[in-house]
XYZ file of N, CA and C in Angstrom:
516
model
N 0.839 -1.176 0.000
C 0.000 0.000 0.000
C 0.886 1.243 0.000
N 0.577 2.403 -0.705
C 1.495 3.612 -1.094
C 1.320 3.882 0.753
N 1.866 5.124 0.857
C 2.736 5.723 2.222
C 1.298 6.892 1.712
N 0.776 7.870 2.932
C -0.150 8.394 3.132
C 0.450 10.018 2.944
N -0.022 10.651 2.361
C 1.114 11.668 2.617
C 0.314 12.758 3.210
N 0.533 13.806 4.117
C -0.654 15.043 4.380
C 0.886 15.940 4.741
N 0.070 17.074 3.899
C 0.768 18.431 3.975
C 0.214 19.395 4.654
N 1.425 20.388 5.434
C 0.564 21.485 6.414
C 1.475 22.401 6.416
N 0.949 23.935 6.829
C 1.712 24.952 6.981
C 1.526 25.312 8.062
N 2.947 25.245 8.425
C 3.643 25.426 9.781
C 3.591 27.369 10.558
N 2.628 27.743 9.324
C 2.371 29.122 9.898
C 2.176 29.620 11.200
N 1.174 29.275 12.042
C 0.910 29.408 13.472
C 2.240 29.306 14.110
N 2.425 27.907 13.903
C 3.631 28.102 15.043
C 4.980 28.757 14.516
N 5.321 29.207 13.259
C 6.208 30.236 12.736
C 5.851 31.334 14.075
N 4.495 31.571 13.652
C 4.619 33.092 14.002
C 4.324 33.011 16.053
N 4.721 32.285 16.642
C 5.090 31.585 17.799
C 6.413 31.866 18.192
N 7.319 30.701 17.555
C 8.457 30.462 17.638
C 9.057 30.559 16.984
N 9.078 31.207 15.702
C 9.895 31.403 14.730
C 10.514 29.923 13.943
N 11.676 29.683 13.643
C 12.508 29.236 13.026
C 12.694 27.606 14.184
N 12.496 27.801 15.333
C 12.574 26.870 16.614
C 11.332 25.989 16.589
N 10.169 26.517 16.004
C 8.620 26.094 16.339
C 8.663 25.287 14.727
N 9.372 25.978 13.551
C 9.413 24.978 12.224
C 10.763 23.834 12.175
N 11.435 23.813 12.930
C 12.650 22.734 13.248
C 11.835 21.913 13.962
N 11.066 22.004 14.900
C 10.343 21.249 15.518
C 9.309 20.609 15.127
N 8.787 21.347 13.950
C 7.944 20.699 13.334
C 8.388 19.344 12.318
N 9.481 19.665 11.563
C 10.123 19.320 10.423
C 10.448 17.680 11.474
N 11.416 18.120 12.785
C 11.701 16.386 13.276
C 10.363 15.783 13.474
N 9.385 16.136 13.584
C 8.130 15.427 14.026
C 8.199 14.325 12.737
N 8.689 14.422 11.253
C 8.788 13.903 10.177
C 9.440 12.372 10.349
N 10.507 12.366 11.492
C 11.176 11.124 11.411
C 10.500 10.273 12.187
N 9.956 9.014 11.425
C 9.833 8.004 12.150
C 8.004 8.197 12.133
N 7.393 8.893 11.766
C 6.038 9.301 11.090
C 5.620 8.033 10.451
N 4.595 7.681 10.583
C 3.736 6.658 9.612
C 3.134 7.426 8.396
N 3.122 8.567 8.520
C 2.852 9.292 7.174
C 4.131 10.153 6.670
N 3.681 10.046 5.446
C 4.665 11.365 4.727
C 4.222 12.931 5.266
N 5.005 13.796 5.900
C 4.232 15.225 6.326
C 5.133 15.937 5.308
N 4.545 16.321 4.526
C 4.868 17.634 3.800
C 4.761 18.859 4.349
N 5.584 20.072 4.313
C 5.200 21.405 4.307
C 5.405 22.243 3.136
N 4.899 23.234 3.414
C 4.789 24.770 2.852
C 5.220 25.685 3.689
N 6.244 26.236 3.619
C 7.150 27.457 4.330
C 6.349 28.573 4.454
N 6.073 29.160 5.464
C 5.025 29.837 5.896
C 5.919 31.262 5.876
N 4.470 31.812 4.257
C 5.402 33.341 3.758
C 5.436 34.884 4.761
N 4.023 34.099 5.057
C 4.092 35.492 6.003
C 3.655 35.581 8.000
N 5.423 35.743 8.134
C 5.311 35.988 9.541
C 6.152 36.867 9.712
N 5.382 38.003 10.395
C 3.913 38.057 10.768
C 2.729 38.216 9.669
N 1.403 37.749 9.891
C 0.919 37.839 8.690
C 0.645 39.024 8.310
N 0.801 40.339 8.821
C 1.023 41.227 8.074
C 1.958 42.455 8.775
N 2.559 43.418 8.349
C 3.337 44.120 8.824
C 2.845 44.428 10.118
N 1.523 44.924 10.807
C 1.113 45.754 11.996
C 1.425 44.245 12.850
N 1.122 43.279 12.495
C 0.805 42.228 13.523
C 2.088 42.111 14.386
N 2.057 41.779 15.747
C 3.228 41.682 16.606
C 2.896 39.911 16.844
N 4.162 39.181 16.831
C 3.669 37.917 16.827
C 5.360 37.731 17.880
N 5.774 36.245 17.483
C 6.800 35.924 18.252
C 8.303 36.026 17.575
N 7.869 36.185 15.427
C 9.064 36.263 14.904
C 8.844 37.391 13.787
N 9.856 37.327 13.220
C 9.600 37.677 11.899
C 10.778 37.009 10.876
N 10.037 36.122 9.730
C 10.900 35.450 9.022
C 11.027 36.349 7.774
N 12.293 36.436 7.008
C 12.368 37.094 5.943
C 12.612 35.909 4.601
N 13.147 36.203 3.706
C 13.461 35.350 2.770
C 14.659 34.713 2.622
N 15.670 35.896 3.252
C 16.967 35.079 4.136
C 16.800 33.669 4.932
N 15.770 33.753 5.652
C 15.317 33.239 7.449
C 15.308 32.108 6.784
N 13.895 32.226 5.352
C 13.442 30.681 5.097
C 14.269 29.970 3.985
N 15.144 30.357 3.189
C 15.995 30.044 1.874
C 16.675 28.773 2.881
N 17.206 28.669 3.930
C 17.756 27.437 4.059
C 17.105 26.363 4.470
N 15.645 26.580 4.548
C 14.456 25.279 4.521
C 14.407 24.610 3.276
N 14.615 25.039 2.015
C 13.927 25.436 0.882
C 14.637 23.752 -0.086
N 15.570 23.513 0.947
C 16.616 22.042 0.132
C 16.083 21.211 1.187
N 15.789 21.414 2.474
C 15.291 20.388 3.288
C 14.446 19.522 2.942
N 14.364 17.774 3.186
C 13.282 17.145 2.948
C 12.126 17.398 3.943
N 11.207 17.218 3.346
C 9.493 17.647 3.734
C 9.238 19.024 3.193
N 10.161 19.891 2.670
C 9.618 20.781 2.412
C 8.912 21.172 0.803
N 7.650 21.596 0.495
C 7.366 21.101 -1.329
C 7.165 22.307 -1.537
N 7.058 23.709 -0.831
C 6.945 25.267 -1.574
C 6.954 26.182 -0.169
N 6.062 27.336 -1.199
C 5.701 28.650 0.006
C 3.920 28.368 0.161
N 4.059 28.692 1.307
C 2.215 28.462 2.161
C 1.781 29.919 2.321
N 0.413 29.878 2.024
C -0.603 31.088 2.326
C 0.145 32.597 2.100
N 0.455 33.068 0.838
C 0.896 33.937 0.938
C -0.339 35.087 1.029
N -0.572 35.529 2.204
C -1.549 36.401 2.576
C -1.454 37.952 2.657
N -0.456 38.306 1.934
C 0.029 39.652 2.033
C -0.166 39.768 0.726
N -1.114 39.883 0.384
C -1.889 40.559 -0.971
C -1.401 41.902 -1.448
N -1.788 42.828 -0.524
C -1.020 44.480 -0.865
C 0.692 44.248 -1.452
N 1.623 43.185 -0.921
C 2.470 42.913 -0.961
C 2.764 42.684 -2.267
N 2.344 41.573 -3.035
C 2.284 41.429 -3.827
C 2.074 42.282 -5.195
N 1.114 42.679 -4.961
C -0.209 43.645 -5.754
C 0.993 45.510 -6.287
N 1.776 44.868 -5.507
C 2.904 46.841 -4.952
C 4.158 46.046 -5.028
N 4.052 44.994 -5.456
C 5.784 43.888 -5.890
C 6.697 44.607 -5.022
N 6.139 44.612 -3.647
C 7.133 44.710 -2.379
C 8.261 44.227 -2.964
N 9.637 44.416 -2.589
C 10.580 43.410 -2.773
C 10.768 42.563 -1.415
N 10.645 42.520 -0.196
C 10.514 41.374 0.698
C 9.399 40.437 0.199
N 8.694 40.688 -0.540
C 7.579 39.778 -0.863
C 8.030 38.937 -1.990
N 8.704 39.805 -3.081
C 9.246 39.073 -4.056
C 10.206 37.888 -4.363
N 11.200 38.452 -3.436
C 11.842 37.509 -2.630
C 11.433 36.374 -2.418
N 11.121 36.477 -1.171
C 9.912 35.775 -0.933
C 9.716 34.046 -2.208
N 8.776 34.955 -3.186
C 7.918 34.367 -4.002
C 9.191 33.405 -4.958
N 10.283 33.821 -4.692
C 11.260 33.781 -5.712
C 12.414 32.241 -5.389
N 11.428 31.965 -3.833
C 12.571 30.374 -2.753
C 11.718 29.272 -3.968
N 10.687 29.240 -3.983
C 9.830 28.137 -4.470
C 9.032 28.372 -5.151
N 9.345 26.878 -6.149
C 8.308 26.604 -7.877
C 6.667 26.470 -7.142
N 6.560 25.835 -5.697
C 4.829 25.835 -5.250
C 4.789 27.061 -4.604
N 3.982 27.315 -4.926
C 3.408 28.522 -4.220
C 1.900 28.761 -4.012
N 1.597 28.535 -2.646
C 0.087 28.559 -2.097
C -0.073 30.137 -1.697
N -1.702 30.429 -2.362
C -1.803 31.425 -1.863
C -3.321 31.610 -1.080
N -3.167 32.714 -0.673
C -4.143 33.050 0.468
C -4.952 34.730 0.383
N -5.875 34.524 -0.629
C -6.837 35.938 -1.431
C -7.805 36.143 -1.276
N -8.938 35.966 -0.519
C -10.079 35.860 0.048
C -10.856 37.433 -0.909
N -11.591 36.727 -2.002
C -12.552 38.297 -2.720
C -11.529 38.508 -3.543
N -10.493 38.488 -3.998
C -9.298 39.111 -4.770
C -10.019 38.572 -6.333
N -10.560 39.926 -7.428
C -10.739 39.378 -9.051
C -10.132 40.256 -9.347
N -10.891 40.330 -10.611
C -10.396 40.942 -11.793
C -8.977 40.961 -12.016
N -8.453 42.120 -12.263
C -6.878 42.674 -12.641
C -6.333 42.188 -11.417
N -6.929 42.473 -10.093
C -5.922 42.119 -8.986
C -5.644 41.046 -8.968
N -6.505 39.987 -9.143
C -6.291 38.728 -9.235
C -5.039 38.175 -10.333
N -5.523 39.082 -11.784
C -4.501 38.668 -13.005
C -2.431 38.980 -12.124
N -3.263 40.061 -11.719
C -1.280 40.642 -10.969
C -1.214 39.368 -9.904
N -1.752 39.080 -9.105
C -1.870 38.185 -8.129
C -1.584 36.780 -8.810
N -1.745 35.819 -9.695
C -1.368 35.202 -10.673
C -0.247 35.419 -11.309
N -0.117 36.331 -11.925
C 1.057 36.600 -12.786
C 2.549 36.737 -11.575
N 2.132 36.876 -10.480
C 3.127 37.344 -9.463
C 3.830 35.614 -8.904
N 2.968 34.612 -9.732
C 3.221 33.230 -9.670
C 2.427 32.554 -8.321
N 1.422 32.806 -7.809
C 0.653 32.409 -6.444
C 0.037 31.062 -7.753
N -0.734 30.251 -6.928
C -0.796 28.999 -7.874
C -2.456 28.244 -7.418
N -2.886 29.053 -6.264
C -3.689 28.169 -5.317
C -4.550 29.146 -4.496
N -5.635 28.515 -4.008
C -6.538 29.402 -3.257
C -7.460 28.687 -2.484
N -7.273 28.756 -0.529
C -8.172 27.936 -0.006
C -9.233 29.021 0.504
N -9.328 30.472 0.328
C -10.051 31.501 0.782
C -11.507 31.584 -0.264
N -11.308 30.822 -0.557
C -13.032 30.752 -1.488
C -14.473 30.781 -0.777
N -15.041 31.757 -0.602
C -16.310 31.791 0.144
C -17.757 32.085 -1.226
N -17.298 32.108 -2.253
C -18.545 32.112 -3.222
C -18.223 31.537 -4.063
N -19.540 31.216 -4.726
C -19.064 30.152 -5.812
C -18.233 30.781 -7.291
N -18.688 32.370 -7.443
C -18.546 32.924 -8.477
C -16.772 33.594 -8.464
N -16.113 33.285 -6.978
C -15.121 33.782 -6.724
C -14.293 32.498 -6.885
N -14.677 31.246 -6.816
C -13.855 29.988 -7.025
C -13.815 29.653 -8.630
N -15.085 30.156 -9.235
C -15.290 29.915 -11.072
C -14.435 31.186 -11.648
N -14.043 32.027 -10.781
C -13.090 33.150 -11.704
C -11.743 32.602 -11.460
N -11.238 32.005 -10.632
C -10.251 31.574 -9.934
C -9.839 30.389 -10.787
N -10.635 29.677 -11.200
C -10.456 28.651 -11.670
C -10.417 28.676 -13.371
N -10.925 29.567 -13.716
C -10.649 30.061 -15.149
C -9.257 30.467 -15.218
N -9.085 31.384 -14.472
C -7.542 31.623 -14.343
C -6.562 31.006 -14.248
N -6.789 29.630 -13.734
C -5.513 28.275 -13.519
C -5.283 28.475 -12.743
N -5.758 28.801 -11.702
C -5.799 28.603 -9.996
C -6.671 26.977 -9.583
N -5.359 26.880 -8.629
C -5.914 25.690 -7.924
C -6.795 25.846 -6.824
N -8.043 25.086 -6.517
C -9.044 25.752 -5.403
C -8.950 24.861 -4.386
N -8.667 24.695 -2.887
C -8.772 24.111 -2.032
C -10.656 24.146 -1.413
N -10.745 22.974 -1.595
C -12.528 23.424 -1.024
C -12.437 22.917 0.470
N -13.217 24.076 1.171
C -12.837 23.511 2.654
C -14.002 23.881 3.312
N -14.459 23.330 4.412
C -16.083 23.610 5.251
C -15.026 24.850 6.349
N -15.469 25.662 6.231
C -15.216 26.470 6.930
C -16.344 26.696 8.274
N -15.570 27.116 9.426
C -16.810 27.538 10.454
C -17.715 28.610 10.195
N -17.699 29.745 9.118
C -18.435 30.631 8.842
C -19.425 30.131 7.700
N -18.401 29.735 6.189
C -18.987 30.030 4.728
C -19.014 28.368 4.505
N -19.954 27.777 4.168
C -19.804 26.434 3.514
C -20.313 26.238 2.242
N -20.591 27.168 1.539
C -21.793 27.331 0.408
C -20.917 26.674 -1.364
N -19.317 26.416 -0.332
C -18.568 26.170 -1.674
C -18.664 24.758 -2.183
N -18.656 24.674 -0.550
C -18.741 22.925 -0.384
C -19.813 22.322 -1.313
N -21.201 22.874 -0.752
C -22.547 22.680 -1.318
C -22.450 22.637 -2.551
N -21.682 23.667 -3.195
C -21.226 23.580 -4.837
C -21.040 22.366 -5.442
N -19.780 22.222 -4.632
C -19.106 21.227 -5.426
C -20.094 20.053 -5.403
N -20.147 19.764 -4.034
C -21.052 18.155 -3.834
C -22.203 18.120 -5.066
N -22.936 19.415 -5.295
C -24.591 19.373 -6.043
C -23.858 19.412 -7.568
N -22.666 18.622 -8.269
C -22.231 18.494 -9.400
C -21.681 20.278 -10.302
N -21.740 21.309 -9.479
C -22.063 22.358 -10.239
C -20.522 22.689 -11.133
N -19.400 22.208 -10.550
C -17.671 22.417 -11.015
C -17.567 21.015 -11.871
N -18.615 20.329 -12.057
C -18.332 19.460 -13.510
C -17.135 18.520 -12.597
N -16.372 17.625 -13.418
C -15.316 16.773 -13.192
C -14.214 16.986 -13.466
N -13.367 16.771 -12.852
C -11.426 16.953 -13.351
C -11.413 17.699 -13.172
N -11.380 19.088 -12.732
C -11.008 20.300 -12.111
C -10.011 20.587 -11.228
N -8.856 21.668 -11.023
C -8.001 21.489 -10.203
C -8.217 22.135 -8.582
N -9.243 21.164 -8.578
C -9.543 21.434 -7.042
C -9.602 20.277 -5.696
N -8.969 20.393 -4.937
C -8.245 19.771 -3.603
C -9.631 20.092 -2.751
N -9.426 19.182 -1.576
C -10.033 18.880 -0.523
C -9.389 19.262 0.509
N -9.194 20.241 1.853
C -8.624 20.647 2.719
C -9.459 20.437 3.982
N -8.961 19.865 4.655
C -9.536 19.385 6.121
C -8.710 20.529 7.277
N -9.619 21.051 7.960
C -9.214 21.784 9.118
C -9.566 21.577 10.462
């Protein structure tokens, strides 16, 4: 039987413990009955005002980036960042070929810059008409029951996204 694999971003506890709280995560890997993948968690803090426990730059995370378990960048949630090709953001965007992102409402043009800026993915989907623009675009959609919005879910299940689509299942 194949090996089970589940991937997670080590964000929370980044913005905890910094660099100490994702080493800790990463040994949890040895000796695992599953494969744990991560995603290098882009933004800590998740946004400039936030006071958290670190702050990782693109320096901080570049020497995760060869480590095993690691497969990209997670939730890049600094949209303005992007959108204004910060250069800490660019950076950033520039460690890893995966790149998950994190856009909640983000269309039109912002979305096209938001795309073009190489983000690849989207688990912030709360309408259906915001996951069908997303998905025209070649965005990957994570569908997830959220404690607020579930109406995406309902989507998918009632046949409405058709078959083969690049959309994932995310458990929280």
């Amino acid at each position: 039987m194949a090996q089970q694999q589940l991937s997670l971003i080590p964000h929370e506890i980044a913005n905890v413990a910094g660099t100490k709280g994702m080493d800790f995560m990463l040994g949890q890997r040895e000796g695992a009955i599953i494969d744990i993948q991560y995603l290098l968690p882009s933004c800590v803090p998740a946004t400039p005002e936030d006071v958290g426990g670190a702050i990782l730059s693109a320096e901080d995370l570049k020497p995760y980036v060869a480590r095993g378990g690691i497969r990209g960048l997670g939730e890049m949630m600094n949209v303005p960042g992007v959108l204004t090709a910060d250069p800490s953001v660019l950076e950033k965007l520039q460690l890893c070929s995966v790149r998950d992102g994190h856009a909640p409402l983000l269309a039109g043009d912002d979305l096209n810059a938001y795309i073009f800026a190489g983000l690849q993915s989207d688990h912030e989907c709360t309408r259906l008409g915001e996951a069908e623009e997303k998905l025209s675009r070649g965005m990957y959609i994570f569908i997830r029951e959220g404690s607020i919005e579930q109406n995406i879910f309902r989507s998918y299940r009632s046949g409405h996204f058709g078959e083969s689509l690049p959309m994932l299942f995310c458990l929280r």
